[in-house]
Amino acid sequence: MKKMPQLGDEVKMELANKYYKINKKLGDGTQGQVYEVEKDGCKLALKWYKPNKATIKQRKMIRELIRIGAPCSRFLWPLDLAVSDKIAGFGYIMDLRAENYKSISELVARRVEPSFKVLCTIAYQLADSYRQLHSRGYCYRDINFNNIFFDPQTGDILICDNDNVGIDGVSEASVLGTQRFMAPEVVRGEKKPSTNTDLFSLAVLLFYIFINNHPLHGKKESQIRCFDLPAMKKIYGEEPVFIFDPQDSSNQPDPREHKNALLSWPLYPQFVKKLFIQSFTKGLNNPNQRVREGQWRKIMLRLRDSIFYCAHCGAENFFDPAKMSVERPGQCWNCKQQLELPYRINIDDAIENTVMLTHEAKLYPHHLKSTSKRDFSQPLAEVVQHPRDPSIWGLKNLDNKKWRVTTKASQIKEVEPGKSVVLASGVEINFGNRYGQIIY
Amino acid sequence: MFVQDEDKVKGIKDWIVTGASIKGANHGRRGLPNQDAIKWETENGNLVMAVSDGHGSLKHFRSEIGSKLAVKAAVEIMLEEVDVGNLTDDMLNKIKTRVKDKLPQRIVNQWRDKVKEHYQNNLFSLDRVAQAKLMKLEEEKGIAKRKKIEDNYIKAYGATLLIVLITEKFSLYFQLGDGNISILAEDGKKMLFAAEEQFGPATNSLCMSEASNKVKISLIPFSEELPLFILLSTDGYINSFRNDKDYFKVIDDFIDLAKHHGIEYINENLSQWLEKTSQQGSGDDITLGLVYNQNLFDEDYK
């Protein structure tokens, strides 16, 4: 009996009772190897476990994951168990990852440089996906940048390696995770991975995505030799200190080794920094203080709504309300020229509900209806340019209900579906159960 | 324990190394120096070999210094970073990401520090050769190009870097820019490390602003794959062959030569062979580093 599959071998899908042929090898990991398999033109991915990893416990776990099904379509979830009477062990079948998807590790290494808008979408989708997994009572256990993939154009994500998923607090973990993503209590060996430790790993991953650096890699890390693993345990487990801890400067970034952190951190608004500070100060050693997926989800949408473009160089910048009283919008991080804010809409008079009305802005149900969930399939409003006078911009009603608009001169008019209201400072729009005010 | 520790042929237990660097046939004719460099060192049971190719074109007019500083920086940092005592296989798998992350950055930083020190002691404004090169650059490419180099002196030192590190438990390969690291594995398979990086006209370089992100690096535990022979070469060598097949054949040739005539014989003749290769081939500088696993010479070894 062969230890591992070879090209041309056939494996049987247990539930579907179909045979798939192995086309090519796609990857090699510590647990197993991944192949492309095919039957009648239908291509899927197969992960086959290495002999020492193909345990009865693992097989039972895969069957359970197949039974419960994926929390959402962003998980490349086990679809069927794969077996063979000629190859030892077993594997499982999942969908293939589209070729345009890149690993987050490529983003962190700056081999792919997507826009801030895409970064916010990745972050939102990550928080939303783990929320869906956790709300079903499961934990992922090994969140790290090698098992998340994203479309650099849209920010859509795919989560791989779901075979380590387990029931929170019940199933025994076969993996402890990747050290730099582990919560301190897991590094110290005090706790096993759980949804609480997933929350820490998620915060590390988000920090990497935006800041391009590990949150605990500062001066202390730059004094440790590359190959010194035991010393790294100190950084992650025994004496973790956030590199931007407002109360403790002992582990600030080292300008020689953490240049990206020093350059990136000032670009982001205070409302995002606040969550990172919470995650890596209070949340470091107190799991109950960790930022929940729902908080990340909300803040990432807010961050995406805060993006506007520099009128001089076109670079994306973030609107930070905390800066407004001090230096207005400030300087562009790229060309250093003074920034000019575009029209923006403030909903229900709350500063956290501000959306920059850039040329591509769209408003969705969660913006305009207080009870709506996040649905990005159907925008309810979008910024449009006047067909005959490109200097005039408007907000087009894409809803099926009319809006009531109060102009600055206190005139009231109705905007039918398909019609637009001209963007002007002071205009108020009644969307039904929410109010918007245009600001410039 | 060292099996040999003479001037040129050195090794750590189970490994023997030699190498040579020659000025290209064309360089000799054009009065240019050898812009390649090679260096190897052993310390505490670890072996490092580094090879560098200075870019050579007019704007990189200090690249023969850049390449020498590169191999020096590589050897210093590698030996220092790896000196952490015994690493188990389990630890190796856990440390891979960190090594990929940090080692390129630290080697590039060390090179930049050395370049800065050299520049500060040899300012372009006080160096007649540099002034002549800058003047020529201005004549050929315009004042803007000259200014660019004067404002960013590091460009003048541009070079590639290839490194191999051998320890008791693993081998590590590092490549920035062109050149080749060829590996003969225990199962007889011949590989070109980071082969996909060899396409395209411009080479990656230590003088790029994000050089460490361009590095290809791989740590391979011996438990996964034991190399029997490693060949490091600057691009002047592979460019002297008609095709990759001919190039790969030299792996067999160097193994046969070592088996039948000994490493000393290779060491004595290598420069001469490389000069001939350059004359008949690329005309470029050629540098070659050879790392032999003693298993190759063990009669009982299969």
XYZ file of C-alpha atoms in Angstrom:
742
model
C 0.000 0.000 0.000
C 1.293 3.454 -0.938
C 2.020 5.953 1.818
C 0.895 8.979 -0.183
C -1.088 9.407 -3.440
C 0.677 9.740 -6.764
C -0.400 11.529 -9.924
C -2.933 9.462 -11.858
C -4.184 7.588 -8.756
C -7.904 7.561 -8.059
C -9.516 8.297 -4.723
C -13.088 7.562 -3.714
C -15.402 10.176 -2.244
C -17.163 8.458 0.635
C -20.562 10.201 0.542
C -20.782 10.906 -3.192
C -19.482 7.399 -3.958
C -17.530 8.767 -6.940
C -13.923 8.269 -8.006
C -11.744 11.320 -8.669
C -8.400 11.192 -10.460
C -5.351 13.024 -9.066
C -4.210 15.611 -11.632
C -1.429 17.501 -9.929
C 0.147 18.375 -6.609
C -0.726 21.837 -5.358
C 1.082 22.087 -2.061
C 2.888 20.417 0.793
C 2.335 21.095 4.478
C 3.278 19.585 7.806
C -0.016 17.690 8.084
C -0.427 16.528 4.508
C -0.296 17.264 0.809
C -2.864 19.015 -1.368
C -3.738 17.887 -4.888
C -6.063 18.879 -7.701
C -8.512 16.065 -8.482
C -10.957 15.745 -11.383
C -13.973 13.812 -12.565
C -15.837 14.545 -15.805
C -14.287 18.030 -16.021
C -15.236 18.915 -12.433
C -12.088 19.934 -10.556
C -11.781 19.919 -6.776
C -8.998 19.991 -4.191
C -7.904 16.997 -2.110
C -5.912 17.146 1.097
C -4.310 13.795 1.936
C -2.884 13.317 5.418
C 0.665 12.140 5.978
C 0.679 8.668 7.619
C 1.438 9.953 11.136
C -1.341 12.551 10.882
C -4.054 10.263 9.513
C -5.424 9.385 12.924
C -8.825 7.949 13.819
C -9.508 11.114 15.790
C -8.767 13.276 12.756
C -11.030 11.134 10.546
C -13.844 11.475 13.066
C -13.338 15.240 13.180
C -13.448 15.572 9.377
C -16.684 13.552 9.247
C -18.156 15.881 11.854
C -17.088 18.989 9.901
C -18.615 17.545 6.722
C -21.834 16.892 8.612
C -22.212 20.408 10.042
C -21.197 22.195 6.831
C -19.390 25.501 6.310
C -20.378 28.533 8.441
C -20.321 30.628 5.229
C -19.023 30.383 1.681
C -15.704 32.038 2.612
C -14.551 28.811 4.294
C -13.010 26.201 1.977
C -14.696 23.544 4.074
C -14.331 19.741 3.912
C -17.067 18.492 1.546
C -16.453 14.753 1.553
C -14.028 12.195 2.961
C -11.611 10.662 0.424
C -10.395 7.087 0.748
C -8.525 4.516 -1.335
C -7.797 0.811 -1.003
C -4.342 1.385 -2.543
C -3.191 4.357 -0.449
C -2.800 4.339 3.317
C -4.801 6.789 5.412
C -7.404 9.190 4.102
C -8.012 12.730 2.928
C -10.842 15.127 2.313
C -12.261 17.015 -0.640
C -12.876 20.752 -0.774
C -13.399 23.408 -3.430
C -10.367 24.653 -5.330
C -9.079 28.116 -4.555
C -9.303 30.453 -7.573
C -5.875 31.329 -8.962
C -6.264 35.083 -8.535
C -6.422 34.677 -4.747
C -3.211 35.621 -2.917
C -2.017 34.601 0.520
C -2.051 37.188 3.317
C 1.632 36.282 3.781
C 2.288 37.856 0.360
C 0.520 40.997 1.536
C 2.591 41.107 4.709
C 5.789 40.638 2.668
C 4.527 43.510 0.448
C 4.648 41.391 -2.701
C 1.013 42.392 -3.258
C -0.042 45.933 -2.338
C -3.814 46.292 -2.432
C -5.647 49.549 -1.719
C -6.736 50.540 1.806
C -10.304 49.953 0.675
C -9.421 46.341 -0.129
C -7.613 45.967 3.227
C -10.755 47.141 5.038
C -12.860 44.647 3.087
C -10.466 41.803 3.927
C -10.570 42.787 7.608
C -14.356 43.085 7.626
C -14.791 39.693 5.970
C -12.315 38.064 8.375
C -14.148 39.393 11.426
C -17.505 38.444 9.924
C -16.355 34.904 9.005
C -14.902 34.134 12.431
C -18.034 35.587 14.026
C -20.092 33.089 12.049
C -17.788 30.209 12.991
C -17.692 31.159 16.682
C -21.439 31.715 16.906
C -21.880 28.050 15.943
C -19.749 27.036 18.935
C -16.593 26.228 16.966
C -13.084 27.630 17.186
C -10.508 27.777 14.397
C -7.369 27.337 16.561
C -4.735 28.228 13.968
C -5.503 31.685 12.561
C -2.370 32.856 10.769
C -1.430 34.549 7.526
C -0.708 31.349 5.632
C -4.234 30.003 5.655
C -6.128 33.120 4.571
C -6.322 34.095 0.893
C -7.791 37.195 -0.721
C -8.707 38.678 -4.079
C -6.445 41.770 -4.446
C -9.090 43.558 -6.543
C -12.132 43.093 -4.315
C -10.853 42.041 -0.885
C -13.017 38.891 -0.917
C -11.412 36.255 1.289
C -11.152 32.478 1.458
C -10.222 30.642 4.657
C -8.337 27.360 4.162
C -7.068 24.584 6.435
C -10.391 24.181 8.199
C -9.581 20.658 9.350
C -8.291 21.975 12.680
C -11.657 23.517 13.540
C -13.115 22.077 16.739
C -15.895 22.520 19.254
C -14.953 25.291 21.651
C -13.960 23.896 25.033
C -14.834 20.303 24.076
C -12.750 18.734 21.310
C -9.103 18.175 21.961
C -6.825 20.309 19.812
C -4.350 18.535 17.555
C -2.657 21.876 16.871
C -1.714 24.681 19.196
C -1.436 27.160 16.358
C 1.424 29.204 14.989
C 3.496 30.703 17.787
C 3.424 34.328 16.670
C -0.383 34.206 16.455
C -0.942 32.376 19.736
C -2.480 34.106 22.706
C 0.039 34.546 25.553
C -1.732 31.964 27.736
C -1.372 29.349 24.955
C 2.317 30.195 24.449
C 2.871 29.742 28.196
C 1.140 26.365 27.986
C -1.618 27.345 30.415
C -4.555 27.130 28.016
C -5.567 25.273 24.858
C -6.811 27.158 21.780
C -10.415 28.380 22.085
C -12.687 31.092 20.674
C -11.082 33.474 23.186
C -7.607 32.714 21.913
C -8.922 32.931 18.319
C -9.865 36.532 19.144
C -6.249 37.283 20.044
C -4.985 35.635 16.832
C -7.546 37.593 14.800
C -6.290 40.866 16.297
C -2.677 39.900 15.447
C -3.704 39.084 11.889
C -5.569 42.397 11.498
C -2.592 44.287 12.924
C -0.317 42.586 10.376
C -2.715 43.470 7.552
C -2.825 47.183 8.376
C 0.502 47.844 10.114
C 2.712 45.248 8.369
C 4.335 44.257 11.622
C 3.673 41.971 14.581
C 2.105 43.898 17.499
C 4.749 42.575 19.921
C 7.778 42.902 17.622
C 9.563 45.989 18.891
C 12.938 46.761 20.445
C 12.851 43.548 22.504
C 12.476 41.435 19.384
C 15.232 43.204 17.470
C 17.688 42.105 20.173
C 16.881 38.421 19.648
C 18.787 36.305 17.129
C 16.731 34.946 14.231
C 17.181 31.321 15.233
C 16.583 31.783 18.956
C 13.166 30.222 19.442
C 13.190 30.022 23.268
C 13.858 33.783 23.476
C 10.799 34.459 21.311
C 8.636 32.723 23.901
C 9.409 35.654 26.173
C 8.101 38.127 23.595
C 4.897 36.198 22.901
C 4.144 34.596 26.231
C 6.121 35.587 29.275
C 6.707 39.323 28.865
C 4.500 40.537 26.011
C 4.428 44.336 25.552
C 2.535 46.090 22.756
C 4.825 48.160 20.544
C 2.425 51.132 20.734
C 1.412 50.716 24.388
C 0.593 54.284 25.518
C 1.669 53.467 29.121
C 4.786 51.400 28.448
C 7.476 52.460 26.000
C 9.833 49.558 26.746
C 9.042 47.755 23.491
C 8.623 50.562 20.975
C 9.373 49.765 17.322
C 13.053 49.741 16.393
C 13.511 52.133 13.434
C 16.026 49.731 11.823
C 13.779 46.698 11.881
C 10.214 47.959 12.263
C 10.121 50.814 9.792
C 6.753 49.717 8.399
C 5.133 49.903 11.820
C 6.423 53.423 12.403
C 5.233 54.562 8.981
C 1.836 52.829 9.034
C 0.545 53.493 12.553
C 0.097 57.292 12.133
C -1.994 56.803 8.967
C -4.974 55.325 10.785
C -7.747 57.131 12.666
C -7.852 57.048 16.447
C -11.005 54.887 16.475
C -9.061 51.966 14.908
C -5.926 52.473 16.987
C -8.122 52.357 20.100
C -9.212 48.790 19.324
C -5.647 47.654 18.643
C -4.497 49.266 21.907
C -7.293 47.466 23.767
C -6.421 44.141 22.104
C -2.736 44.299 23.003
C -2.807 45.996 26.404
C -5.857 45.028 28.482
C -6.675 42.161 26.124
C -3.174 40.667 26.242
C -3.585 38.920 29.555
C -7.289 39.294 30.130
C -9.238 37.288 27.536
C -12.508 38.966 28.549
C -11.105 42.331 27.486
C -10.325 41.156 23.958
C -12.027 42.916 21.074
C -14.976 40.853 19.800
C -15.505 40.043 16.120
C -18.609 42.250 16.065
C -16.581 45.269 17.213
C -13.966 44.659 14.518
C -16.680 44.196 11.909
C -18.280 47.530 12.789
C -15.002 49.437 12.962
C -13.732 48.013 9.665
C -16.849 49.194 7.862
C -16.424 52.595 9.480
C -12.791 52.675 8.407
C -13.771 51.829 4.820
C -16.364 54.621 4.888
C -13.642 57.038 6.079
C -11.462 56.713 2.990
C -11.103 59.741 0.752
C -8.635 60.669 -1.950
C -5.972 63.384 -1.891
C -6.925 66.042 -4.455
C -3.247 66.475 -5.383
C -1.866 62.946 -5.770
C -4.921 60.691 -5.556
C -3.615 58.683 -2.567
C -6.161 57.163 -0.187
C -6.330 58.920 3.204
C -8.569 58.345 6.225
C -10.928 60.864 7.769
C -10.148 60.994 11.474
C -12.704 62.970 13.520
C -10.176 63.074 16.395
C -7.857 65.170 14.227
C -10.466 67.671 13.094
C -10.247 70.027 16.079
C -6.452 70.123 15.959
C -5.219 70.131 12.414
C -8.360 69.744 10.307
C -7.843 66.753 7.987
C -4.055 67.238 8.068
C -1.530 66.429 5.375
C -1.612 63.672 2.774
C 0.693 60.866 3.953
C 1.957 60.440 0.394
C 2.523 63.910 -1.128
C 2.498 65.873 2.170
C 0.140 68.502 0.709
C -2.790 69.813 2.734
C -5.816 67.504 2.430
C -9.253 68.717 1.399
C -12.250 66.748 2.606
C -14.896 65.821 0.051
C -18.647 66.014 0.686
C -19.594 63.603 3.410
C -22.817 62.433 4.962
C -23.422 62.214 8.658
C -26.222 59.818 9.564
C -28.422 60.335 12.649
C -26.045 63.059 13.819
C -23.467 60.516 14.991
C -19.837 61.145 14.071
C -19.195 57.388 13.850
C -21.785 57.211 11.083
C -19.899 59.464 8.691
C -19.426 58.301 5.117
C -17.094 60.113 2.743
C -19.064 60.848 -0.436
C -16.229 60.164 -2.864
C -16.867 59.510 -6.563
C -17.386 55.795 -5.875
C -19.330 55.989 -2.602
C -22.357 53.756 -2.097
C -24.732 53.582 0.865
C -26.103 50.191 1.925
C -29.045 49.070 4.082
C -26.949 49.121 7.282
C -26.249 52.829 6.646
C -29.804 53.924 5.947
C -32.026 51.553 7.925
C -31.445 51.168 11.627
C -32.596 47.548 11.737
C -30.813 46.256 8.641
C -27.968 43.770 8.591
C -24.953 44.176 6.372
C -25.984 43.329 2.815
C -23.665 44.580 0.096
C -25.558 43.049 -2.810
C -27.923 45.983 -3.259
C -26.821 49.577 -2.532
C -29.598 52.010 -1.597
C -27.768 55.148 -2.749
C -24.727 56.045 -4.806
C -22.747 59.148 -5.695
C -23.273 60.170 -9.327
C -22.009 62.927 -11.581
C -24.468 65.238 -13.325
C -24.804 63.981 -16.938
C -24.428 67.460 -18.459
C -22.376 69.313 -15.845
C -19.564 67.133 -14.463
C -18.817 69.703 -11.747
C -22.128 68.853 -10.060
C -22.325 65.713 -7.956
C -25.428 64.120 -6.551
C -26.644 61.249 -4.386
C -28.906 58.935 -6.379
C -31.820 57.147 -4.734
C -31.506 53.425 -5.538
C -34.148 52.419 -2.984
C -37.750 51.688 -3.898
C -38.983 54.412 -1.538
C -38.782 58.166 -2.015
C -36.588 60.373 0.185
C -37.688 63.650 1.783
C -34.996 66.274 1.335
C -34.686 69.601 3.185
C -32.419 72.054 1.391
C -30.251 74.613 3.161
C -32.902 77.224 2.346
C -35.384 75.021 4.289
C -37.260 74.011 1.159
C -38.679 70.500 1.314
C -38.790 68.293 -1.753
C -39.144 64.622 -2.543
C -36.576 62.530 -4.389
C -38.200 59.628 -6.217
C -36.378 56.282 -6.706
C -33.921 56.652 -9.594
C -33.607 60.440 -9.049
C -30.757 62.321 -7.376
C -30.284 65.065 -4.842
C -27.481 67.547 -5.548
C -24.659 67.424 -2.965
C -24.559 70.698 -1.055
C -23.569 71.532 2.486
C -26.504 71.594 4.904
C -28.848 69.399 2.843
C -30.767 66.932 5.009
C -32.239 63.698 3.754
C -34.910 61.665 5.508
C -34.363 58.077 4.354
C -37.362 56.686 6.252
C -36.145 55.797 9.714
C -32.747 57.536 9.477
C -31.624 61.085 8.767
C -28.587 62.122 6.801
C -26.921 65.497 6.731
C -24.555 66.497 3.951
C -21.427 68.266 5.210
C -18.620 69.948 3.328
C 35.832 19.132 14.369
C 37.427 20.283 11.140
C 38.401 17.736 8.557
C 40.528 20.230 6.723
C 41.493 23.713 7.646
C 43.955 25.002 5.156
C 44.008 28.298 3.337
C 41.402 27.594 0.739
C 39.844 24.231 1.353
C 37.896 24.401 4.562
C 35.074 22.502 6.071
C 33.147 21.575 9.132
C 32.572 17.982 10.115
C 31.184 16.113 7.122
C 31.522 19.066 4.720
C 34.323 20.419 2.520
C 34.320 23.707 0.632
C 36.355 25.448 -1.986
C 35.818 28.196 -4.524
C 37.353 30.806 -6.805
C 36.588 34.143 -8.373
C 38.127 35.356 -11.620
C 38.075 38.575 -13.571
C 36.092 38.211 -16.791
C 37.871 37.987 -20.118
C 36.009 41.127 -21.261
C 36.783 42.937 -18.027
C 40.476 42.297 -18.534
C 40.311 43.733 -22.039
C 38.339 46.814 -20.815
C 40.529 47.427 -17.767
C 37.680 46.729 -15.330
C 38.255 45.069 -11.952
C 36.678 41.779 -10.844
C 33.314 42.895 -9.514
C 32.477 39.490 -7.992
C 33.354 38.386 -4.494
C 33.332 35.149 -2.519
C 33.853 34.388 1.164
C 33.370 31.409 3.412
C 33.849 30.851 7.119
C 33.229 28.172 9.712
C 32.447 28.763 13.356
C 31.014 26.571 16.117
C 30.084 23.800 13.712
C 28.349 26.096 11.238
C 29.526 26.826 7.718
C 28.613 29.842 5.575
C 29.539 30.539 1.985
C 28.528 33.762 0.230
C 28.949 34.858 -3.368
C 28.185 38.310 -4.739
C 28.173 39.891 -8.183
C 28.621 43.673 -8.393
C 26.381 45.110 -11.096
C 29.249 46.635 -13.011
C 27.436 49.207 -15.146
C 28.519 52.848 -14.993
C 26.039 53.987 -12.312
C 27.142 51.121 -10.049
C 30.762 52.283 -10.191
C 31.606 51.066 -6.684
C 30.008 47.649 -7.118
C 33.319 45.788 -6.780
C 33.403 47.197 -3.231
C 29.666 46.545 -2.794
C 30.129 42.843 -3.571
C 33.032 42.467 -1.122
C 31.041 44.177 1.626
C 28.072 41.928 0.768
C 29.896 38.642 1.339
C 31.441 40.043 4.515
C 28.055 41.157 5.854
C 26.496 37.813 4.921
C 29.101 35.731 6.710
C 29.117 37.917 9.835
C 25.344 37.992 10.273
C 24.746 34.339 9.417
C 27.308 33.068 11.921
C 26.063 35.394 14.615
C 22.333 34.731 14.115
C 22.628 30.953 13.916
C 24.824 30.595 16.995
C 22.066 29.643 19.430
C 22.996 26.121 20.436
C 21.137 22.986 19.509
C 17.989 23.276 17.462
C 15.650 20.306 17.317
C 13.662 19.436 14.157
C 10.514 20.576 15.906
C 12.108 23.957 16.654
C 13.300 24.269 13.062
C 9.778 24.083 11.700
C 8.660 26.724 14.157
C 11.545 29.070 13.434
C 11.220 29.015 9.626
C 8.833 31.976 9.393
C 10.942 34.132 11.670
C 14.103 33.319 9.743
C 12.417 34.211 6.449
C 11.147 37.386 8.009
C 14.228 38.668 9.781
C 17.396 37.246 8.270
C 17.126 39.079 4.906
C 16.434 42.340 6.714
C 19.412 41.935 9.038
C 21.813 40.990 6.254
C 20.653 43.884 4.073
C 20.930 46.277 7.051
C 24.460 45.046 7.794
C 25.450 45.582 4.149
C 23.937 49.069 4.154
C 25.861 49.933 7.330
C 29.114 48.783 5.767
C 28.392 50.724 2.589
C 27.585 53.836 4.619
C 30.846 53.540 6.525
C 32.810 53.077 3.311
C 31.079 56.011 1.671
C 31.659 58.313 4.630
C 35.375 57.500 4.510
C 35.457 57.849 0.720
C 33.067 60.634 -0.251
C 32.413 60.936 -3.987
C 33.443 64.599 -3.798
C 36.937 63.650 -2.561
C 37.463 60.660 -4.844
C 38.892 61.354 -8.287
C 37.754 58.015 -9.728
C 34.203 58.597 -8.479
C 34.225 62.114 -9.914
C 35.349 60.802 -13.306
C 32.602 58.157 -13.270
C 29.963 60.704 -12.282
C 31.134 63.036 -15.036
C 30.888 60.235 -17.573
C 27.438 59.330 -16.270
C 26.354 62.948 -16.683
C 27.688 63.023 -20.261
C 26.021 59.768 -21.216
C 22.739 59.909 -19.269
C 22.272 63.519 -18.211
C 22.642 65.511 -15.018
C 19.503 64.027 -13.451
C 21.072 60.535 -13.430
C 24.246 61.885 -11.882
C 22.272 63.663 -9.191
C 20.285 60.519 -8.478
C 23.447 58.588 -7.660
C 24.950 61.473 -5.676
C 21.757 61.696 -3.608
C 21.541 57.944 -3.173
C 25.155 56.768 -2.955
C 24.061 53.238 -2.062
C 23.158 52.639 -5.737
C 26.838 52.955 -6.686
C 27.566 49.835 -4.598
C 24.767 47.653 -6.073
C 25.383 43.893 -5.967
C 23.597 40.542 -5.815
C 23.995 38.045 -2.985
C 23.872 34.248 -2.784
C 24.406 32.464 0.513
C 24.389 28.905 1.735
C 24.459 28.058 5.431
C 25.145 24.516 6.633
C 24.626 23.518 10.254
C 24.383 20.142 11.949
C 20.638 19.998 11.349
C 19.779 21.937 8.224
C 20.847 23.833 5.146
C 19.664 27.344 4.355
C 19.685 28.999 0.937
C 19.447 32.730 0.327
C 19.250 34.456 -3.037
C 18.900 38.113 -3.956
C 19.257 38.869 -7.632
C 20.694 36.707 -10.398
C 23.257 33.934 -10.137
C 22.554 30.332 -9.240
C 22.424 28.022 -6.286
C 22.323 24.465 -7.627
C 21.715 21.570 -5.322
C 22.240 17.851 -5.757
C 19.946 16.102 -3.297
C 20.478 12.712 -1.720
C 17.912 11.128 -4.034
C 19.914 12.261 -7.080
C 17.572 15.147 -7.909
C 19.259 18.314 -9.202
C 17.573 21.593 -8.372
C 18.082 25.230 -9.121
C 17.097 27.217 -6.027
C 14.518 29.984 -6.695
C 14.668 29.086 -10.404
C 11.556 31.153 -11.169
C 13.473 34.295 -10.171
C 15.913 33.962 -13.024
C 13.713 35.505 -15.700
C 13.563 39.145 -16.766
C 16.300 41.575 -17.803
C 16.894 43.491 -14.539
C 18.318 41.788 -11.495
C 17.197 42.355 -7.937
C 19.860 44.011 -5.848
C 21.021 44.843 -2.351
C 20.820 48.537 -3.316
C 17.030 48.453 -3.859
C 14.958 50.298 -1.283
C 12.998 47.175 -0.292
C 15.785 44.685 -1.000
C 14.924 42.360 1.881
C 11.448 41.761 0.413
C 13.042 40.491 -2.808
C 15.101 37.807 -1.086
C 14.272 34.176 -1.715
C 15.156 32.140 1.330
C 14.574 28.556 2.331
C 15.521 26.546 5.392
C 15.506 22.796 4.767
C 16.041 20.391 7.685
C 18.289 17.440 6.824
C 15.442 15.223 8.007
C 13.529 16.444 4.917
C 16.373 16.619 2.446
C 20.109 16.187 2.735
C 22.131 17.939 0.028
C 25.179 16.086 -1.282
C 26.624 18.928 -3.292
C 25.887 22.657 -3.590
C 27.198 24.940 -6.303
C 27.013 28.711 -5.954
C 27.757 30.678 -9.100
C 27.449 34.225 -10.369
C 25.561 34.650 -13.652
C 28.789 34.825 -15.684
C 29.020 31.069 -15.203
C 25.601 29.845 -16.355
C 25.716 32.363 -19.223
C 28.813 30.533 -20.497
C 26.769 27.394 -21.153
C 24.554 26.738 -24.154
C 21.679 25.498 -22.037
C 20.644 24.420 -18.532
C 21.355 20.778 -19.367
C 25.032 21.539 -20.025
C 25.136 23.631 -16.875
C 23.702 20.812 -14.780
C 26.293 18.450 -16.220
C 29.050 20.370 -14.427
C 27.593 19.156 -11.138
C 28.498 15.611 -12.166
C 31.869 16.819 -13.461
C 32.791 18.535 -10.202
C 31.755 15.470 -8.208
C 33.772 13.150 -10.451
C 36.808 15.426 -10.248
C 36.632 15.518 -6.463
C 36.204 11.747 -6.228
C 39.032 10.878 -8.611
C 41.528 13.700 -8.065
C 40.621 15.193 -4.692
C 39.515 18.654 -3.624
C 43.084 19.998 -3.653
C 43.300 19.298 -7.371
C 40.105 21.273 -7.969
C 41.361 24.032 -5.746
C 44.640 24.318 -7.648
C 43.013 24.398 -11.062
C 39.647 26.077 -10.531
C 40.734 29.641 -11.364
C 42.391 28.484 -14.562
C 39.280 26.537 -15.636
C 37.035 29.482 -14.903
C 39.243 31.840 -16.920
C 38.954 29.503 -19.873
C 35.159 29.273 -19.392
C 34.916 33.075 -19.376
C 37.081 33.420 -22.494
C 35.039 30.893 -24.422
C 31.705 31.896 -22.929
C 30.193 34.989 -21.344
C 33.401 37.035 -21.026
C 32.031 38.111 -17.650
C 33.556 37.708 -14.185
C 32.892 34.245 -12.811
C 32.737 33.147 -9.208
C 32.112 29.631 -8.099
C 31.644 28.174 -4.647
C 31.629 24.390 -4.184
C 30.223 22.706 -1.076
C 30.722 18.943 -0.835
C 29.044 16.583 1.590
C 31.593 13.991 2.755
C 29.004 11.278 2.146
C 29.871 11.599 -1.540
C 33.303 10.160 -0.825
C 32.203 7.476 1.569
C 32.448 4.139 -0.177
C 29.744 2.605 1.973
C 27.352 5.404 1.187
C 24.583 4.628 -1.237
